[in-house]
Coordinates of C-alpha atoms in Angstrom, one line a residue:
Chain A
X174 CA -1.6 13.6 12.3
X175 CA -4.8 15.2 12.8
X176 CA -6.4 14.6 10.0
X177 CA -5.0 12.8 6.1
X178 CA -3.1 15.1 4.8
X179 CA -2.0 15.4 0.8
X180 CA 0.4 17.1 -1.1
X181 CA 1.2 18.6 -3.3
X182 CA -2.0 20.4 -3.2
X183 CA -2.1 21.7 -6.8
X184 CA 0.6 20.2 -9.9
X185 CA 0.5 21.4 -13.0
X186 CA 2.6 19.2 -15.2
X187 CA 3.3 18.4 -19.0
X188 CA 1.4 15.9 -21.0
X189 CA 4.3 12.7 -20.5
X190 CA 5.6 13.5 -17.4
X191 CA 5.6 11.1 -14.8
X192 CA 4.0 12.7 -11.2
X193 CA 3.6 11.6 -7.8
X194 CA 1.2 12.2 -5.6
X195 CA 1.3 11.9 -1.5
X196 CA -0.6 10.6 0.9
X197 CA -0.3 10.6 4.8
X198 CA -3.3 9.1 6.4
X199 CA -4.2 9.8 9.9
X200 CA -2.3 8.0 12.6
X201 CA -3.1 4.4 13.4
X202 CA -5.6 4.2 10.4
X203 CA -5.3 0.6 8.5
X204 CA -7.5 1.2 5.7
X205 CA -6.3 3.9 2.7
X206 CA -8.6 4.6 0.0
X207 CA -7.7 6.5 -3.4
X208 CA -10.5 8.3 -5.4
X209 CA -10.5 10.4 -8.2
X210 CA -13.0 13.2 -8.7
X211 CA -13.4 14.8 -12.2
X212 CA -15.1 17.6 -13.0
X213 CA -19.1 17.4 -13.1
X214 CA -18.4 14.0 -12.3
X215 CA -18.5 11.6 -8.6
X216 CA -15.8 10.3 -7.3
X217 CA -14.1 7.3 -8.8
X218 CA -12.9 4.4 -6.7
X219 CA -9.1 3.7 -7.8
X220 CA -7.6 1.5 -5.0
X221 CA -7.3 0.4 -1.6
X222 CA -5.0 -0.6 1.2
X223 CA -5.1 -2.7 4.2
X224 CA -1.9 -2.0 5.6
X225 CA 0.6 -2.2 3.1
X226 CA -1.0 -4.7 0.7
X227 CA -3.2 -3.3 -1.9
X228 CA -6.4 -6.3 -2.1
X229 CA -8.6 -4.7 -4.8
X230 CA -6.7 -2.1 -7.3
X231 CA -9.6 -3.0 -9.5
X232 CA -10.2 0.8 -10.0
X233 CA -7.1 2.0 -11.5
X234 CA -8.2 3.2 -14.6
X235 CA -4.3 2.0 -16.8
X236 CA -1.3 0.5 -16.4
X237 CA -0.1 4.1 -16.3
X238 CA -1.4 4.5 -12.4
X239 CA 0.6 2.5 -9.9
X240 CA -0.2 3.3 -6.3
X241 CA 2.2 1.9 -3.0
X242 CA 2.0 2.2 0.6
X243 CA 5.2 1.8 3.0
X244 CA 4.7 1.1 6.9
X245 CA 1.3 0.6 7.0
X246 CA 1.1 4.2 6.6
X247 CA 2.2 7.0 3.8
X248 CA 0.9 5.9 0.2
X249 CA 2.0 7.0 -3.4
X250 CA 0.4 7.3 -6.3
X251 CA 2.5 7.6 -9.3
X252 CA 0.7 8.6 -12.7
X253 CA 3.3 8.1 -16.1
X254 CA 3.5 9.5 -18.9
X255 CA 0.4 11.7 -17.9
X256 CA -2.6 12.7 -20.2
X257 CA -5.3 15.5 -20.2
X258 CA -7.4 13.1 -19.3
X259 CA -6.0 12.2 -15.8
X260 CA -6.8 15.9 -14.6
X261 CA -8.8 15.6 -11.9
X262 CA -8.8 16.1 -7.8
X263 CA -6.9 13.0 -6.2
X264 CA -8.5 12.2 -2.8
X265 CA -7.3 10.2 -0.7
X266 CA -9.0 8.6 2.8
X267 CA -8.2 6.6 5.2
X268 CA -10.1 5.1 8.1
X269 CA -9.6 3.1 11.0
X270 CA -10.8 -0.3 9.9
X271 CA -12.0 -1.6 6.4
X272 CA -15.0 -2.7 7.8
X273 CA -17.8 -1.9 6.5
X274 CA -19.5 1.1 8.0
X275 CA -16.4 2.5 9.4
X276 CA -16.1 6.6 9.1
X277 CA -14.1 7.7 6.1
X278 CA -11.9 10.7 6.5
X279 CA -10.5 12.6 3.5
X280 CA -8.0 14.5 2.8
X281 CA -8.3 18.0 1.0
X282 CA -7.0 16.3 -2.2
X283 CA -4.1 17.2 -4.8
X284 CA -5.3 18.9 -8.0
X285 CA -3.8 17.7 -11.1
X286 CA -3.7 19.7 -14.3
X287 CA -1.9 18.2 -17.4
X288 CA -1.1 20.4 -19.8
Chain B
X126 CA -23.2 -4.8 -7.1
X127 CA -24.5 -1.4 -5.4
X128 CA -25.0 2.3 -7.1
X129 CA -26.8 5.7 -5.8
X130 CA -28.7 7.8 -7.9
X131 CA -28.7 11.4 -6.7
X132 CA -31.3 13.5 -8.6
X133 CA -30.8 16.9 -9.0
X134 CA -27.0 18.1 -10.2
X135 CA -28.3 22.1 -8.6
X136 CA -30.5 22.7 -6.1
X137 CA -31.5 26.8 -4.9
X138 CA -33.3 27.0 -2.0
X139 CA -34.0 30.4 0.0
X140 CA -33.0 31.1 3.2
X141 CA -34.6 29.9 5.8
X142 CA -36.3 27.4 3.4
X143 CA -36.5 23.8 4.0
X144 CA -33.6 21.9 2.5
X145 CA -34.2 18.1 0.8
X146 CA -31.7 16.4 -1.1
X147 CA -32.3 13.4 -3.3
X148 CA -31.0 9.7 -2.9
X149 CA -31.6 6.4 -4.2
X150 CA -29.6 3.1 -3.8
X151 CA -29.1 -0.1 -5.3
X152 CA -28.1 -2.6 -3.5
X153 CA -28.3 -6.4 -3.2
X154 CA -27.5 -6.6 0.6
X155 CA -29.1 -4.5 3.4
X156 CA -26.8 -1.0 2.9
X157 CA -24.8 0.9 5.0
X158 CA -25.4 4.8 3.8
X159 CA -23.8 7.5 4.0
X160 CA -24.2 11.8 3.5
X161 CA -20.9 13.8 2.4
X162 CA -20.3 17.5 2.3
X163 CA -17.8 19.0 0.5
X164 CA -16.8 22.8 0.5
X165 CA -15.1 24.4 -2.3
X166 CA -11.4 23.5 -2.4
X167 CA -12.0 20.9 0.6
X168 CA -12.5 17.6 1.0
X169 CA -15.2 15.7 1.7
X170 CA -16.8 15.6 5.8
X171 CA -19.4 12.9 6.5
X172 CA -22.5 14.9 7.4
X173 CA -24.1 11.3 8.7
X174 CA -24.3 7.6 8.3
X175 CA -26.6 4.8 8.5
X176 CA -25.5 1.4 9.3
X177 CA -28.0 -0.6 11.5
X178 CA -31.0 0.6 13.9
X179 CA -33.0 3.9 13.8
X180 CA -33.9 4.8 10.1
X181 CA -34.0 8.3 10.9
X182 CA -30.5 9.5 11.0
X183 CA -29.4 13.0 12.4
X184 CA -26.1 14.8 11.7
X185 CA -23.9 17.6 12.1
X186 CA -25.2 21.0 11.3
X187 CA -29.4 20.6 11.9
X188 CA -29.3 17.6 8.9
X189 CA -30.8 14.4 8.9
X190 CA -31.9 11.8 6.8
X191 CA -34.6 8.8 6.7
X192 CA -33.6 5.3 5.4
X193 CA -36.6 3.6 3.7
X194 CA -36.0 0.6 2.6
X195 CA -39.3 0.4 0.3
X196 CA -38.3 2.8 -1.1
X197 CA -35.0 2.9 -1.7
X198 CA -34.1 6.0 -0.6
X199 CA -32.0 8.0 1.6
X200 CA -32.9 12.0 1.1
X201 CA -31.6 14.5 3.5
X202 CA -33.2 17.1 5.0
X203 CA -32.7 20.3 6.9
X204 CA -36.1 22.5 7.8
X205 CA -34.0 25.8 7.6
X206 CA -31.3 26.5 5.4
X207 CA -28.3 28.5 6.1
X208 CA -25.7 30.5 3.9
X209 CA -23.0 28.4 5.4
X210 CA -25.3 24.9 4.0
X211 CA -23.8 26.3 0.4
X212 CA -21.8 23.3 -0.7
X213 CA -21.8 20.2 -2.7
X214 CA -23.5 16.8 -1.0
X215 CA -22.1 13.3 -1.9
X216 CA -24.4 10.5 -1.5
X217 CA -22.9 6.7 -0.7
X218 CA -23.4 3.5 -0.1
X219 CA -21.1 0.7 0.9
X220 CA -21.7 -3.0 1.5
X221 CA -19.4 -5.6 3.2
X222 CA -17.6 -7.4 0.6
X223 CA -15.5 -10.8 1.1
X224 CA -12.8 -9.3 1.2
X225 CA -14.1 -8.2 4.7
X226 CA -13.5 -4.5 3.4
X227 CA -15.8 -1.7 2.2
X228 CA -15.8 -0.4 -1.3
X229 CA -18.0 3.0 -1.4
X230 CA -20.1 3.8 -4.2
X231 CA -20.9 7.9 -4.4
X232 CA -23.2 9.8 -6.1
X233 CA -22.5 12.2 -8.9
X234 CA -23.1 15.1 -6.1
X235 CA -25.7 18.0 -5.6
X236 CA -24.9 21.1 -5.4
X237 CA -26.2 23.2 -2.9
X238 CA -27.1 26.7 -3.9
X239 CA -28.7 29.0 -0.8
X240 CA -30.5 32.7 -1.9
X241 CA -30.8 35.4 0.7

């Protein structure tokens, strides 16, 4: 595509439901970031992709985030049993290379808001 | 380990006026910086990067921004703001890790406020 594209754009959800949220990076794009960006606050590194491995997941805050990526392209990231505290903007990037340097292209993000 | 410091959550400039936005980095390898924009209910667009070479970086939309190494810093700069410049500005930095891969770090964000 064009450009990374997310959905669903906004969720609102119940504290303890599980949610999924969708990635599609741009086409041909190796590398797949996921940040998190809470109000008043930067964004939060949670876990990258080189193709469809996942070498640092370092930034996932619980056990309760879980992230995948299938043919080196779409990613999920899954969120159970969800709390207030993991409302927030979900962004996800992608860019051509992991190399350092490389431009970073988000997406518009998926707002969460538990409930 | 690496960081940036953005000073300055709000910043209202006039305008017309000169627009400078705050940056400092830690690092403990030569940096690769970067400038983000973000509009409301958007995502973030690089503005402008510094990897290697000229230490004076220019952008899209009239902004630019100086690496100095002495002193840490990477502000950005615009001599004459516009409405449209209303926005919030991510600095980053990034290093090259051994796992051959780049791990940004981002500021906590300035926002962007312009006055008629």
């Amino acid at each position: 595509g064009a450009g990374v594209s997310q959905s669903p754009s906004n969720k609102v959800t119940e504290k303890g439901k599980d949610v999924e949220l969708r990635c599609d990076p741009i086409s041909g794009h190796t590398a797949l970031y996921w940040y998190r960006q809470s109000l008043g606050q930067g964004l939060e590194f949670l876990i990258y992709f080189q193709g469809n491995s996942a070498p640092d997941k370092s930034g996932l805050p619980s056990d309760r985030f879980s992230a995948e990526r299938t043919g080196g392209s779409v990613s999920t990231l899954t969120i159970q049993r969800t709390q207030q505290e993991d409302s927030a903007v979900y962004l996800c990037a992608s860019s051509l290379v992991a190399g350092a340097g490389n431009t970073i292209y988000f997406g518009e993000g998926s707002w969460l808001t538990v409930v | 380990a690496q960081s940036v410091t953005q000073l300055g959550s709000h910043v209202s400039v006039s305008e017309g006026a000169l627009v400078l936005l705050r940056c400092n980095y830690s690092s403990s390898v030569p940096p690769y910086l970067f400038w983000y924009v973000q509009y409301p209910n958007q995502g973030l667009q690089l503005l402008l990067k510094y990897t290697t070479g000229a230490t004076l970086v220019k952008g899209i939309n009239g902004f630019e921004a100086e690496f100095k190494k002495s002193e840490t810093s990477f502000h950005l700069t615009k001599p004459s703001a516009h409405m449209s410049d209303a926005a919030e500005y991510f600095c980053a930095v990034t290093a090259p890790y051994s796992g051959g891969y780049q791990k940004v770090t981002f500021g906590t964000g300035t926002k962007l406020q312009v006055i008629p």
